[in-house]
JSON list of C-alpha atoms in Angstrom, two decimals:
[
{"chain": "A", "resi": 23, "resn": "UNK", "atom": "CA", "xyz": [-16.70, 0.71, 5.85]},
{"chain": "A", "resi": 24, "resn": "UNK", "atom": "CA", "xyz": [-13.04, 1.20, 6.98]},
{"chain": "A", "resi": 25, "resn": "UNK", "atom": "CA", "xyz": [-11.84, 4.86, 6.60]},
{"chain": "A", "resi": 26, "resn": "UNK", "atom": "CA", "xyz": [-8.11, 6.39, 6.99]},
{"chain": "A", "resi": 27, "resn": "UNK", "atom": "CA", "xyz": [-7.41, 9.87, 7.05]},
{"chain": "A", "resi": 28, "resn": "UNK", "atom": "CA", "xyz": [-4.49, 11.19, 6.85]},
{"chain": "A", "resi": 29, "resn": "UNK", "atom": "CA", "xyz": [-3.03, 14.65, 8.04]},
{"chain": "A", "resi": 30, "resn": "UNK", "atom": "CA", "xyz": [-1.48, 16.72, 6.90]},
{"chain": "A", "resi": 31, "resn": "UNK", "atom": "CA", "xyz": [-1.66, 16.23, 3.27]},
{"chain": "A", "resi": 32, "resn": "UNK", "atom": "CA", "xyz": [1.43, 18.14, 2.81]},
{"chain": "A", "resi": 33, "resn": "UNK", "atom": "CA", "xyz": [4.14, 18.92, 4.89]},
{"chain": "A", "resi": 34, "resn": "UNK", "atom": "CA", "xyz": [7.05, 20.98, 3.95]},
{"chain": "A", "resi": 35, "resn": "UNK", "atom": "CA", "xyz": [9.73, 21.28, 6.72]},
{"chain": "A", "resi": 36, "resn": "UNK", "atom": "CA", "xyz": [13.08, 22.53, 7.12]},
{"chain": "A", "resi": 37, "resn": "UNK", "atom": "CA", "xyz": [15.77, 20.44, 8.41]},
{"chain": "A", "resi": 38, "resn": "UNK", "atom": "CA", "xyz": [15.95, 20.36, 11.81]},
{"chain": "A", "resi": 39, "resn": "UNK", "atom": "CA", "xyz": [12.54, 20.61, 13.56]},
{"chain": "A", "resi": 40, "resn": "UNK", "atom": "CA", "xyz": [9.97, 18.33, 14.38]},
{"chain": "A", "resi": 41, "resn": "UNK", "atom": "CA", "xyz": [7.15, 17.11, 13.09]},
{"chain": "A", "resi": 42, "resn": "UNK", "atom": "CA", "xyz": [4.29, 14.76, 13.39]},
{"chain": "A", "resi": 43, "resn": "UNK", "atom": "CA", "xyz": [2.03, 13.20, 11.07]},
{"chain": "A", "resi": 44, "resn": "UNK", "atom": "CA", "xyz": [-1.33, 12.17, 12.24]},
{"chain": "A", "resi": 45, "resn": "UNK", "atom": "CA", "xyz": [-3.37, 8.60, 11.24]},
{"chain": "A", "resi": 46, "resn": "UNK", "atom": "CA", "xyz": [-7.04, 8.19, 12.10]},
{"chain": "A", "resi": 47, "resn": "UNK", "atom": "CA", "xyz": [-9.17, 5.51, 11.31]},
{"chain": "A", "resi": 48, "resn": "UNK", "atom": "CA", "xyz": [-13.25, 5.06, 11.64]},
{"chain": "A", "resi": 49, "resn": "UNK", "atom": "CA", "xyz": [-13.43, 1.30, 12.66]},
{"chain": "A", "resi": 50, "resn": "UNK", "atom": "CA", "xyz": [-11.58, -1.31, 15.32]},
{"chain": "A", "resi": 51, "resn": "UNK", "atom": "CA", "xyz": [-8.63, -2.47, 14.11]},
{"chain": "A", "resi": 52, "resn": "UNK", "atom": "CA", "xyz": [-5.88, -4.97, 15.32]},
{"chain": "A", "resi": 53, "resn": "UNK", "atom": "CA", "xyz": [-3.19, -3.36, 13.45]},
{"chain": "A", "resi": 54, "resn": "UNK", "atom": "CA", "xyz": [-1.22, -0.34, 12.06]},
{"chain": "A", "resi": 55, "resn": "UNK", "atom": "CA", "xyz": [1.12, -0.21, 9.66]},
{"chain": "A", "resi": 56, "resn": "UNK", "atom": "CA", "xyz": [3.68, 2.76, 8.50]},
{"chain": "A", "resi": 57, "resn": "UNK", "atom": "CA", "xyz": [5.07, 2.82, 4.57]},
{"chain": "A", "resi": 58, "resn": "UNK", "atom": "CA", "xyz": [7.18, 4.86, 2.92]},
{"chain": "A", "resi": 59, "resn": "UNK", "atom": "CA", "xyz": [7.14, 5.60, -0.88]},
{"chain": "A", "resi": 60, "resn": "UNK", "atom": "CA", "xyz": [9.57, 7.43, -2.95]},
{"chain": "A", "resi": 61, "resn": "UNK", "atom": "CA", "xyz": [8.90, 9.06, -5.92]},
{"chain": "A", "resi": 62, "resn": "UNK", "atom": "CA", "xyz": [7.96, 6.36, -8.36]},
{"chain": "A", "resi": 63, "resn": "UNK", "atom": "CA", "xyz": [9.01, 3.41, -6.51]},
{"chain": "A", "resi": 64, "resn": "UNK", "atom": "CA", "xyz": [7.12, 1.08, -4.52]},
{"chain": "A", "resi": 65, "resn": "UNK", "atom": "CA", "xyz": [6.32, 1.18, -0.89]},
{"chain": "A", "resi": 66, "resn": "UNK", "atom": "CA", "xyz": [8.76, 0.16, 1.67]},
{"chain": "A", "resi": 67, "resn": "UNK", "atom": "CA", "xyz": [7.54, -0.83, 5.38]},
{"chain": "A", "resi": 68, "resn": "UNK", "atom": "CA", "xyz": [8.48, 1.48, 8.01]},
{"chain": "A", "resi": 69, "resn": "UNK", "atom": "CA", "xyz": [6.57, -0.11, 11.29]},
{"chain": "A", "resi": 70, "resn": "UNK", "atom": "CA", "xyz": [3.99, -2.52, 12.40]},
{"chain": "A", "resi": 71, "resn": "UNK", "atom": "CA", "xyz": [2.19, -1.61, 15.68]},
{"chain": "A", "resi": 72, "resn": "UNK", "atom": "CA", "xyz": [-0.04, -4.07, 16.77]},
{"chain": "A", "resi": 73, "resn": "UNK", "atom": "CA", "xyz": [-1.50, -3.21, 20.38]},
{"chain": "A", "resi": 74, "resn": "UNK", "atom": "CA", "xyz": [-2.49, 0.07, 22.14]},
{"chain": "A", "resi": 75, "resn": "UNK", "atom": "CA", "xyz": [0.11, 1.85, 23.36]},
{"chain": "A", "resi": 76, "resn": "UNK", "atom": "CA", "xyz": [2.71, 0.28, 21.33]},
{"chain": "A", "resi": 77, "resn": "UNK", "atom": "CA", "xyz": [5.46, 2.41, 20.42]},
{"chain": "A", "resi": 78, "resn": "UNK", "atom": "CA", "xyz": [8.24, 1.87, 17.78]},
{"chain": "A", "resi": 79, "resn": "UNK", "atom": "CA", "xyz": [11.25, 3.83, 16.16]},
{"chain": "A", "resi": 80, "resn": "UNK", "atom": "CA", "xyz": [13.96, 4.18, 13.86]},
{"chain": "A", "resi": 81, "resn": "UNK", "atom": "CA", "xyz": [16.29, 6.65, 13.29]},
{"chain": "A", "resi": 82, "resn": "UNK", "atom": "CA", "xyz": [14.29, 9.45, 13.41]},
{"chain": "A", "resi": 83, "resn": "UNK", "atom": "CA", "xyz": [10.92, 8.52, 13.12]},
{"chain": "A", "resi": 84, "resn": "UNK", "atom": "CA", "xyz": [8.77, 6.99, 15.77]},
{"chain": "A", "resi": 85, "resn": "UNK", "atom": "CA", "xyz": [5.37, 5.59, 15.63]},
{"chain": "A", "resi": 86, "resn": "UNK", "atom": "CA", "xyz": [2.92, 5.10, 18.20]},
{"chain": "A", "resi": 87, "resn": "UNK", "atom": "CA", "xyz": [-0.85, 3.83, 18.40]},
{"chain": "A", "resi": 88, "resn": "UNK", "atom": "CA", "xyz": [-3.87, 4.69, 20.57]},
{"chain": "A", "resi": 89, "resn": "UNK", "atom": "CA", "xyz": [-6.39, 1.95, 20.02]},
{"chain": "A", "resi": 90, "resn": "UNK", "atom": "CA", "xyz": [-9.21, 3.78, 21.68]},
{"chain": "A", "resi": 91, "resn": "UNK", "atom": "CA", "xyz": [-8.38, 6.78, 19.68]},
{"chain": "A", "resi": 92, "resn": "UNK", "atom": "CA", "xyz": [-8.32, 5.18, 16.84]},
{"chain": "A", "resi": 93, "resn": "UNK", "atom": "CA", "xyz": [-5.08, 7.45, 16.36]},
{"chain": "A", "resi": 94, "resn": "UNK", "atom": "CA", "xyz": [-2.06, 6.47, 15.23]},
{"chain": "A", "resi": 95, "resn": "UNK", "atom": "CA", "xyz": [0.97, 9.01, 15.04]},
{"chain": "A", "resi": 96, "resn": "UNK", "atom": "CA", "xyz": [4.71, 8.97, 13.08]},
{"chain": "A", "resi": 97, "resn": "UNK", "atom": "CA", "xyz": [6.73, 12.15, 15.02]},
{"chain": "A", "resi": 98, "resn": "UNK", "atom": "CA", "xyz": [9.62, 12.82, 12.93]},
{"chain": "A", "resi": 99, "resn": "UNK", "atom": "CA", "xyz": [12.53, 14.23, 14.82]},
{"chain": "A", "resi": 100, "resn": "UNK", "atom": "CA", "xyz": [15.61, 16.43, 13.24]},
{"chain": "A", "resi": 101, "resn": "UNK", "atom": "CA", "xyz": [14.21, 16.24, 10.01]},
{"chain": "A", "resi": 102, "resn": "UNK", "atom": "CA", "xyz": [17.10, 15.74, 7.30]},
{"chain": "A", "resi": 103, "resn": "UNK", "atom": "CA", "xyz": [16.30, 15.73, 3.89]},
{"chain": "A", "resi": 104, "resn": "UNK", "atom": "CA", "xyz": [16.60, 11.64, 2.99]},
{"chain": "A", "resi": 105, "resn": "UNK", "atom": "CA", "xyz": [13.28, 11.75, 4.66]},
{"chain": "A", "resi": 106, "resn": "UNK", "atom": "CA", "xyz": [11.64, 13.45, 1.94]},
{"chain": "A", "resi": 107, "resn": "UNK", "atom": "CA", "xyz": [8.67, 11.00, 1.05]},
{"chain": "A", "resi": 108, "resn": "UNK", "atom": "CA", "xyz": [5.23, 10.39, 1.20]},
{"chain": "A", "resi": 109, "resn": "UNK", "atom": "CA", "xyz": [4.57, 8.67, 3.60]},
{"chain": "A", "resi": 110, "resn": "UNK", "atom": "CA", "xyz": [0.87, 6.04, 4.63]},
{"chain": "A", "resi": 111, "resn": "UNK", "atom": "CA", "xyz": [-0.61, 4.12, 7.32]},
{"chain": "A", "resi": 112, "resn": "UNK", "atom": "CA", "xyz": [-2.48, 1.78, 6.44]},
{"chain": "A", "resi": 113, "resn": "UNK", "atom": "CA", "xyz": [-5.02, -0.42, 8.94]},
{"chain": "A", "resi": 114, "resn": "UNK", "atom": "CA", "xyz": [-6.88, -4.15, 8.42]},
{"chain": "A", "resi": 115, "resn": "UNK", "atom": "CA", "xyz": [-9.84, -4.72, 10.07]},
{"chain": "A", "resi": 116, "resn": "UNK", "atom": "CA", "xyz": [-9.80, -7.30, 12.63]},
{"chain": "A", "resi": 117, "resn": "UNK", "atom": "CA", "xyz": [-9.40, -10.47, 11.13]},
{"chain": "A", "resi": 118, "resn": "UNK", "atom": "CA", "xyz": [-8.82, -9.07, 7.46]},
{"chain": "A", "resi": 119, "resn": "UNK", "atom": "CA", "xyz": [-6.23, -9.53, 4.98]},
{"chain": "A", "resi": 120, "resn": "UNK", "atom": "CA", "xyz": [-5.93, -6.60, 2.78]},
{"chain": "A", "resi": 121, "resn": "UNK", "atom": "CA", "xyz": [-4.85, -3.17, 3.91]},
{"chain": "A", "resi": 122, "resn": "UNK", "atom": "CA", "xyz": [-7.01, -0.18, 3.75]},
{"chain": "A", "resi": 123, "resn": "UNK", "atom": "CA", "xyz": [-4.43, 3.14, 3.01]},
{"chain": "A", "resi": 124, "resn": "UNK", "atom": "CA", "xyz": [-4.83, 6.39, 4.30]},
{"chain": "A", "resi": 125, "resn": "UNK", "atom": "CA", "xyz": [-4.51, 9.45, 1.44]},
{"chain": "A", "resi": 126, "resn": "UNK", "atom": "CA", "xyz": [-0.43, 10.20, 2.29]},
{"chain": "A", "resi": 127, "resn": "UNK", "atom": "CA", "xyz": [1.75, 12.90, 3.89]},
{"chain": "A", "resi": 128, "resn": "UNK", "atom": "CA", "xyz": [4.15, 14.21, 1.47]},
{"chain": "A", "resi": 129, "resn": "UNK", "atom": "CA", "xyz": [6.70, 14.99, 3.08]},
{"chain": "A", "resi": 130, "resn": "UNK", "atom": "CA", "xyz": [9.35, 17.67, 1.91]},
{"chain": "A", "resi": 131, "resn": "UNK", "atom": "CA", "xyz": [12.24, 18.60, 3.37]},
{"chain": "A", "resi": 132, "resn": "UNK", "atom": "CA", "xyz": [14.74, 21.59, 2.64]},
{"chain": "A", "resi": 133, "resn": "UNK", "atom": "CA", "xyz": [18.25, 21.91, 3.37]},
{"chain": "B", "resi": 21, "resn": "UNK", "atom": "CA", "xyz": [16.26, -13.01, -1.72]},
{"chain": "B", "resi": 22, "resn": "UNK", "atom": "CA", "xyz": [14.63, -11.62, -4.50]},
{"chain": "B", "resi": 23, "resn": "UNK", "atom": "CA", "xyz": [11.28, -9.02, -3.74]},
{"chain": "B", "resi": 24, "resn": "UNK", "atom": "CA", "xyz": [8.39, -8.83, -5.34]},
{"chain": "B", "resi": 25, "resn": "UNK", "atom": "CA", "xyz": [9.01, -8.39, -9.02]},
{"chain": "B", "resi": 26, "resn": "UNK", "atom": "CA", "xyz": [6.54, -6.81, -11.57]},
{"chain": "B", "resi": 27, "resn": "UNK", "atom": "CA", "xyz": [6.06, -6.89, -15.40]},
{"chain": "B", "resi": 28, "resn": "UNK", "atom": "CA", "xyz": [6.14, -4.99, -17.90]},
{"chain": "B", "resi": 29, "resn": "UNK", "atom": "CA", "xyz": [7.30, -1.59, -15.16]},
{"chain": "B", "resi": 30, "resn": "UNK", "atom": "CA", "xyz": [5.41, 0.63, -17.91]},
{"chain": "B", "resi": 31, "resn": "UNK", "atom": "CA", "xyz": [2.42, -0.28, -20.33]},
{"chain": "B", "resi": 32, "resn": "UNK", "atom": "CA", "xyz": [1.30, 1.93, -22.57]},
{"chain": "B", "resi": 33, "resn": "UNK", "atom": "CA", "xyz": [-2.40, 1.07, -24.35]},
{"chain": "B", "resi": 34, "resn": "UNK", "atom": "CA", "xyz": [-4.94, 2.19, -26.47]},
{"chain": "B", "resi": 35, "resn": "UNK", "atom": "CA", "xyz": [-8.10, 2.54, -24.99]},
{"chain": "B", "resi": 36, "resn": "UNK", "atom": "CA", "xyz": [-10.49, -0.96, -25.51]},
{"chain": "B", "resi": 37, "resn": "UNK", "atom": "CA", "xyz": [-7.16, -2.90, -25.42]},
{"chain": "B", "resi": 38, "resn": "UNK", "atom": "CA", "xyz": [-6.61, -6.02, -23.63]},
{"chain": "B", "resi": 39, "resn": "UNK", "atom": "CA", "xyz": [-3.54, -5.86, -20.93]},
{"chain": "B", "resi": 40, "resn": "UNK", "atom": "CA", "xyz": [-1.83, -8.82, -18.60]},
{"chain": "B", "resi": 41, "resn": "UNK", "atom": "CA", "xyz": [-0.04, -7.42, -15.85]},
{"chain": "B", "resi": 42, "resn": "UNK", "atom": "CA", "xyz": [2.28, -9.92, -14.26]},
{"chain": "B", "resi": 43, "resn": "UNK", "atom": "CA", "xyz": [3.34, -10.25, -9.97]},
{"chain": "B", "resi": 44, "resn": "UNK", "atom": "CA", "xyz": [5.87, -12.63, -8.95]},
{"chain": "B", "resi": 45, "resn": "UNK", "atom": "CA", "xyz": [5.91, -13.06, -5.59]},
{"chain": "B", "resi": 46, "resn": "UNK", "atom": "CA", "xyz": [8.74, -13.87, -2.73]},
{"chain": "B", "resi": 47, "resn": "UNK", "atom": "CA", "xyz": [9.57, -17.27, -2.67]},
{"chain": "B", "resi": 48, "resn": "UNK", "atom": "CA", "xyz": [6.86, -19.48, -0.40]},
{"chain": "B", "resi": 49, "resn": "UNK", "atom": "CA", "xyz": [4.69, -16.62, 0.52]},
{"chain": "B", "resi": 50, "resn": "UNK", "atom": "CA", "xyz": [1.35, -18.12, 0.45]},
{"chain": "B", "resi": 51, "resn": "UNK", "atom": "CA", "xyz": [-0.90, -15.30, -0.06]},
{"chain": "B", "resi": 52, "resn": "UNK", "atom": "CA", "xyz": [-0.68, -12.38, -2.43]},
{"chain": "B", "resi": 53, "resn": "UNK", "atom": "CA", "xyz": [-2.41, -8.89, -2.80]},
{"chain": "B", "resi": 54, "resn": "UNK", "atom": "CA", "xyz": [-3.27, -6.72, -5.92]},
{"chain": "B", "resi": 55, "resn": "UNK", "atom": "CA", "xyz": [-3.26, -2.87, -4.76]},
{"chain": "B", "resi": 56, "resn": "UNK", "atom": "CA", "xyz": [-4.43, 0.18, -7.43]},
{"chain": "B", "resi": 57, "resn": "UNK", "atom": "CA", "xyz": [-2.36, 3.55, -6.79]},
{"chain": "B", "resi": 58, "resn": "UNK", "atom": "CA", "xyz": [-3.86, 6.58, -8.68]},
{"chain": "B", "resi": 59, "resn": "UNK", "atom": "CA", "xyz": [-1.82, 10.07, -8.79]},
{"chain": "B", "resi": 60, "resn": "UNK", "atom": "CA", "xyz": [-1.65, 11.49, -5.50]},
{"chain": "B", "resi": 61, "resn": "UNK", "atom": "CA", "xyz": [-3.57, 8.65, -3.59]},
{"chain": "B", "resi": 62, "resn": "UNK", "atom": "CA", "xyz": [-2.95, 5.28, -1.47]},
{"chain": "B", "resi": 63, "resn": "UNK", "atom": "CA", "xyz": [-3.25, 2.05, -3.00]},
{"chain": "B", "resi": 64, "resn": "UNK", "atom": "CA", "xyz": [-6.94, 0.52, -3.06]},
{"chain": "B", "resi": 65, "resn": "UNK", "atom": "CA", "xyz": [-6.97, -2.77, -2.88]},
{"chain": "B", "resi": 66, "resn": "UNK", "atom": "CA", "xyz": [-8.33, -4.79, -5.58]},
{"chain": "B", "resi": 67, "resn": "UNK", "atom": "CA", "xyz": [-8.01, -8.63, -4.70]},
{"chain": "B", "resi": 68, "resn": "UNK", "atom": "CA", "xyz": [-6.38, -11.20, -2.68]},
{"chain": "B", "resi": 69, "resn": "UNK", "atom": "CA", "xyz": [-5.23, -14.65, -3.52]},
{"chain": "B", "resi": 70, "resn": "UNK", "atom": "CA", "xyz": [-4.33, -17.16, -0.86]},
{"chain": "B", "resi": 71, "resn": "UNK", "atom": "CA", "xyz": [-2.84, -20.39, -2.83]},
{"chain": "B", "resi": 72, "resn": "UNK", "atom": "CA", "xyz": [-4.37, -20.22, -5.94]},
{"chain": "B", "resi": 73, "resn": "UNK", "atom": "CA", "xyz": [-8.12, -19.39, -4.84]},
{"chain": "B", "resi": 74, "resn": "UNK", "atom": "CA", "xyz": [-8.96, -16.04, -5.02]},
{"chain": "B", "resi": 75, "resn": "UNK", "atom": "CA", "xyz": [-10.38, -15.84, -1.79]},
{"chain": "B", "resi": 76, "resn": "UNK", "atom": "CA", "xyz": [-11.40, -12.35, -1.88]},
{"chain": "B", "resi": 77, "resn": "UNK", "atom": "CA", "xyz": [-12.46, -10.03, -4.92]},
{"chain": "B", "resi": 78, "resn": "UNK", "atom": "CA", "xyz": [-14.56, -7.33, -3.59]},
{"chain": "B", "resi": 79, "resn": "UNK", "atom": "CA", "xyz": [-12.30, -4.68, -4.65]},
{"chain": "B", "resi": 80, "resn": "UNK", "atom": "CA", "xyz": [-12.51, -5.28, -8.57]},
{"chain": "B", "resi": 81, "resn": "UNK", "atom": "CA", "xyz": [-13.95, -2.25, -9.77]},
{"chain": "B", "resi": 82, "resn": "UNK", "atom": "CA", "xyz": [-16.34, -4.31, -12.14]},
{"chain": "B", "resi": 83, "resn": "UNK", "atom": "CA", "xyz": [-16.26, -7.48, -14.63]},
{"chain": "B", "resi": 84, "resn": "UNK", "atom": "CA", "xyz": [-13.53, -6.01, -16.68]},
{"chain": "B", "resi": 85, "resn": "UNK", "atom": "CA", "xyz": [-11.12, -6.89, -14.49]},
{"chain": "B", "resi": 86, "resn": "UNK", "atom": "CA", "xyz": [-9.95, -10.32, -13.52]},
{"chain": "B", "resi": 87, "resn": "UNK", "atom": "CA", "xyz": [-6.80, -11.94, -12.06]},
{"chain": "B", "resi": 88, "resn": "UNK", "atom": "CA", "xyz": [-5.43, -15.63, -11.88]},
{"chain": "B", "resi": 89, "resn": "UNK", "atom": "CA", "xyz": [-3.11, -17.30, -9.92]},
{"chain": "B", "resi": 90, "resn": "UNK", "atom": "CA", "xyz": [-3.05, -21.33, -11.16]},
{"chain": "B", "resi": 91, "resn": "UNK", "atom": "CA", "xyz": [-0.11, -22.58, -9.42]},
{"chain": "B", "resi": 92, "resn": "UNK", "atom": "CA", "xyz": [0.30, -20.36, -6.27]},
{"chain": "B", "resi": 93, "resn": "UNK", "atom": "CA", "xyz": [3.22, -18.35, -7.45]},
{"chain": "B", "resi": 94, "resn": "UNK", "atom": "CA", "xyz": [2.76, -16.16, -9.96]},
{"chain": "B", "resi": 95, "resn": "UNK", "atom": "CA", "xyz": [-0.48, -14.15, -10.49]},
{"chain": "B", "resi": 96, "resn": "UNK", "atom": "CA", "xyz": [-1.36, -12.10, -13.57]},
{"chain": "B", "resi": 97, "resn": "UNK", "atom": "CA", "xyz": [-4.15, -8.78, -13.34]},
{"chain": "B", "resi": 98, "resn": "UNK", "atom": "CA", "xyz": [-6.47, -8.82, -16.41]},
{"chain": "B", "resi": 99, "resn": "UNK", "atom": "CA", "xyz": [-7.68, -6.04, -17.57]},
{"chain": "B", "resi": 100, "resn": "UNK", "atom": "CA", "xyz": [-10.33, -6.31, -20.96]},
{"chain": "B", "resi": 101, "resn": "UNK", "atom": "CA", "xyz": [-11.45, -3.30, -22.66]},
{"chain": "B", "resi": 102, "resn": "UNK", "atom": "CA", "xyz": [-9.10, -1.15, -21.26]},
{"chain": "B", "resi": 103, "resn": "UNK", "atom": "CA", "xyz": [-10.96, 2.51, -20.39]},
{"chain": "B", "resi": 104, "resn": "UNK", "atom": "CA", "xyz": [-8.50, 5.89, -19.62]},
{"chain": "B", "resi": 105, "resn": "UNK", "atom": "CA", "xyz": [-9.81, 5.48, -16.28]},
{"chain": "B", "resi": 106, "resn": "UNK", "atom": "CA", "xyz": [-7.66, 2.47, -15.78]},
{"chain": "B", "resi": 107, "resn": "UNK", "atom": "CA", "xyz": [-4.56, 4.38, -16.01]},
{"chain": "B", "resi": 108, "resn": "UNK", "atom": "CA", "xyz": [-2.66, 4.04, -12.52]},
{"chain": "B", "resi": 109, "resn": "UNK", "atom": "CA", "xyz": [0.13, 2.04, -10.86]},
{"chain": "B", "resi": 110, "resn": "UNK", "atom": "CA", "xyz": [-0.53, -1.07, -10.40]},
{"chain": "B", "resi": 111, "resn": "UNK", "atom": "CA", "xyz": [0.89, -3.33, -7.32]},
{"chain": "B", "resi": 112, "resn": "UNK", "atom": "CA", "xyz": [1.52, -6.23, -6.30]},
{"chain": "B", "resi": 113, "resn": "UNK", "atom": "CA", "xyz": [2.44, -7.89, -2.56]},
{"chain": "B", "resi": 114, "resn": "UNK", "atom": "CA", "xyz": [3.40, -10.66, -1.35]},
{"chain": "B", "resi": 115, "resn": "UNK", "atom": "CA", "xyz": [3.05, -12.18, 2.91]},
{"chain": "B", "resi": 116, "resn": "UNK", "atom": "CA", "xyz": [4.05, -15.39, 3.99]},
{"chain": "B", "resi": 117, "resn": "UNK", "atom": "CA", "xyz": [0.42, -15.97, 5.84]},
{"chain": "B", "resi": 118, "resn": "UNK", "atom": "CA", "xyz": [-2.58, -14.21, 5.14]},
{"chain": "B", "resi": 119, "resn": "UNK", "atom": "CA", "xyz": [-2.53, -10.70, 7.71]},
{"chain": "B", "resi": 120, "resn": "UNK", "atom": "CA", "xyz": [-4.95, -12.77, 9.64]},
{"chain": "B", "resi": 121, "resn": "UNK", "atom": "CA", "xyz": [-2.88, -15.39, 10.08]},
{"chain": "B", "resi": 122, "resn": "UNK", "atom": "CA", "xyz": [0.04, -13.91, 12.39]},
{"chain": "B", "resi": 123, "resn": "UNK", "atom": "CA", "xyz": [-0.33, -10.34, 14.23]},
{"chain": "B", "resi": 124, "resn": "UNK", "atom": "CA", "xyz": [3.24, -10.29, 12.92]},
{"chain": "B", "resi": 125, "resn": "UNK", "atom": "CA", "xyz": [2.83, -11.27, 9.60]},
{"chain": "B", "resi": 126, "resn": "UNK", "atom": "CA", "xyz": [3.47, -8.09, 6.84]},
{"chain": "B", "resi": 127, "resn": "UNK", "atom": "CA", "xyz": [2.89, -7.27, 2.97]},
{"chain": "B", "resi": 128, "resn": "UNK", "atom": "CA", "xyz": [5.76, -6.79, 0.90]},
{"chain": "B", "resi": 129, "resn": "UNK", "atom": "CA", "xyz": [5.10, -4.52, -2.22]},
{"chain": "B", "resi": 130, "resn": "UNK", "atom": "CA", "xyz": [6.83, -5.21, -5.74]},
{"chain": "B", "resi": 131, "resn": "UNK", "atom": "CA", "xyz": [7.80, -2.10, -7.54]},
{"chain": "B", "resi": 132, "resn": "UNK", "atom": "CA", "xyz": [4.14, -1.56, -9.64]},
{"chain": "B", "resi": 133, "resn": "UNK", "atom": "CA", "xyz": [3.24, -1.37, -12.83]},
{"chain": "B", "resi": 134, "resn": "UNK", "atom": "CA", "xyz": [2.59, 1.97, -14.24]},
{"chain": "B", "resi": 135, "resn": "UNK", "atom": "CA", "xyz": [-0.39, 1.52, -16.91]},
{"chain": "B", "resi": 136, "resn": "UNK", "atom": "CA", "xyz": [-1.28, 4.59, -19.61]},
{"chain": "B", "resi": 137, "resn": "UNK", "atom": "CA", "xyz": [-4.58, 4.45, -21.17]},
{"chain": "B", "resi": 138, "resn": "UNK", "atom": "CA", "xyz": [-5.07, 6.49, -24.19]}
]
């Protein structure tokens, strides 16, 4: 069975600093993939990684993935407060078609 | 174009109800997801329809639960004897391949459906 954890859970931040969120996963996959979900609203993607080492940003966020790790990281850089969120990887196992989710990072971030 | 579009955004039932929960997907995509969000969690997936074949289902949580899709467009969630354990959001996406199909190939979510069981 296909596991994502998340951490942290909760991350409260002021505006400025850095910050990374952390994705593991317990199985091979061939793919990683970022959302973003406001509060009560749907989720938006944010980045598709799709080999080891692969590294992708916007703005300030950037993703990266560690196949062999099985680790998966979004490193959030100046943090404003737009980026106030929760935000999920998600994983499919090779060959699958529906996404597995990890638990979320809220994200909060004062002024 | 148009997103993924849900109906009704809120239902509100009684416990033992019946409910139909509607997904219209983007235009052409082939294959589309159902995805169950409880407070404070990620979305669980539920089922996956590529065409009109359900071609996976192991996520239903049991027999209540059932969802069409007859013409490869539009797909409704039904839900019989509703229970209060029901209540979450529920949502819908849409890709134009299966993920299997294309390493490039993403979901697109539709804005959920937020059901109440009382």
């Amino acid at each position: 069975e296909l596991k994502v954890e998340q951490n942290p859970l909760f991350l409260s931040m002021q505006e400025g600093k850095n910050y990374t969120i952390y994705c593991n996963y317990s199985t091979t996959s061939d793919r990683l993939y970022w959302y973003r979900q406001d509060p009560g609203k749907s989720l938006e993607s944010l980045f598709v990684l799709l080999s080891n080492g692969a590294v992708k940003q916007e703005g300030r966020l950037m993703a990266s993935l560690d196949t062999k790790a099985r680790l998966s990281t979004l490193h959030i850089t100046a943090a404003v407060h737009d980026l106030s969120a929760t935000y999920f990887c998600a994983v499919t196992l090779n060959a699958g078609n529906m996404l597995t989710f990890g638990g979320g990072t809220r994200l909060m971030v004062k002024p | 174009g148009a997103g993924v579009s849900q109906t009704p955004s809120n239902k509100v039932t009684e416990k033992g109800k019946y409910v139909e929960l509607r997904c219209d997907p983007i235009s052409g995509h082939t294959a589309l997801y159902w995805y169950r969000q409880s407070l404070g969690q990620g979305p669980e997936f539920l089922i996956y329809f590529q065409g009109t074949g359900a071609a996976d289902d192991s996520g239903l949580p049991n027999d209540r639960f059932f969802a069409v899709r007859p013409e490869g467009s539009v797909s409704t969630l039904k839900i019989q004897r509703t229970e209060r354990g029901d209540s979450a959001v529920y949502l819908c996406a849409s890709s134009l391949f299966p993920l299997s199909a294309s390493s490039y190939n993403e979901q697109f979510f539709g804005p959920g459906t937020r059901l109440t069981v009382l």
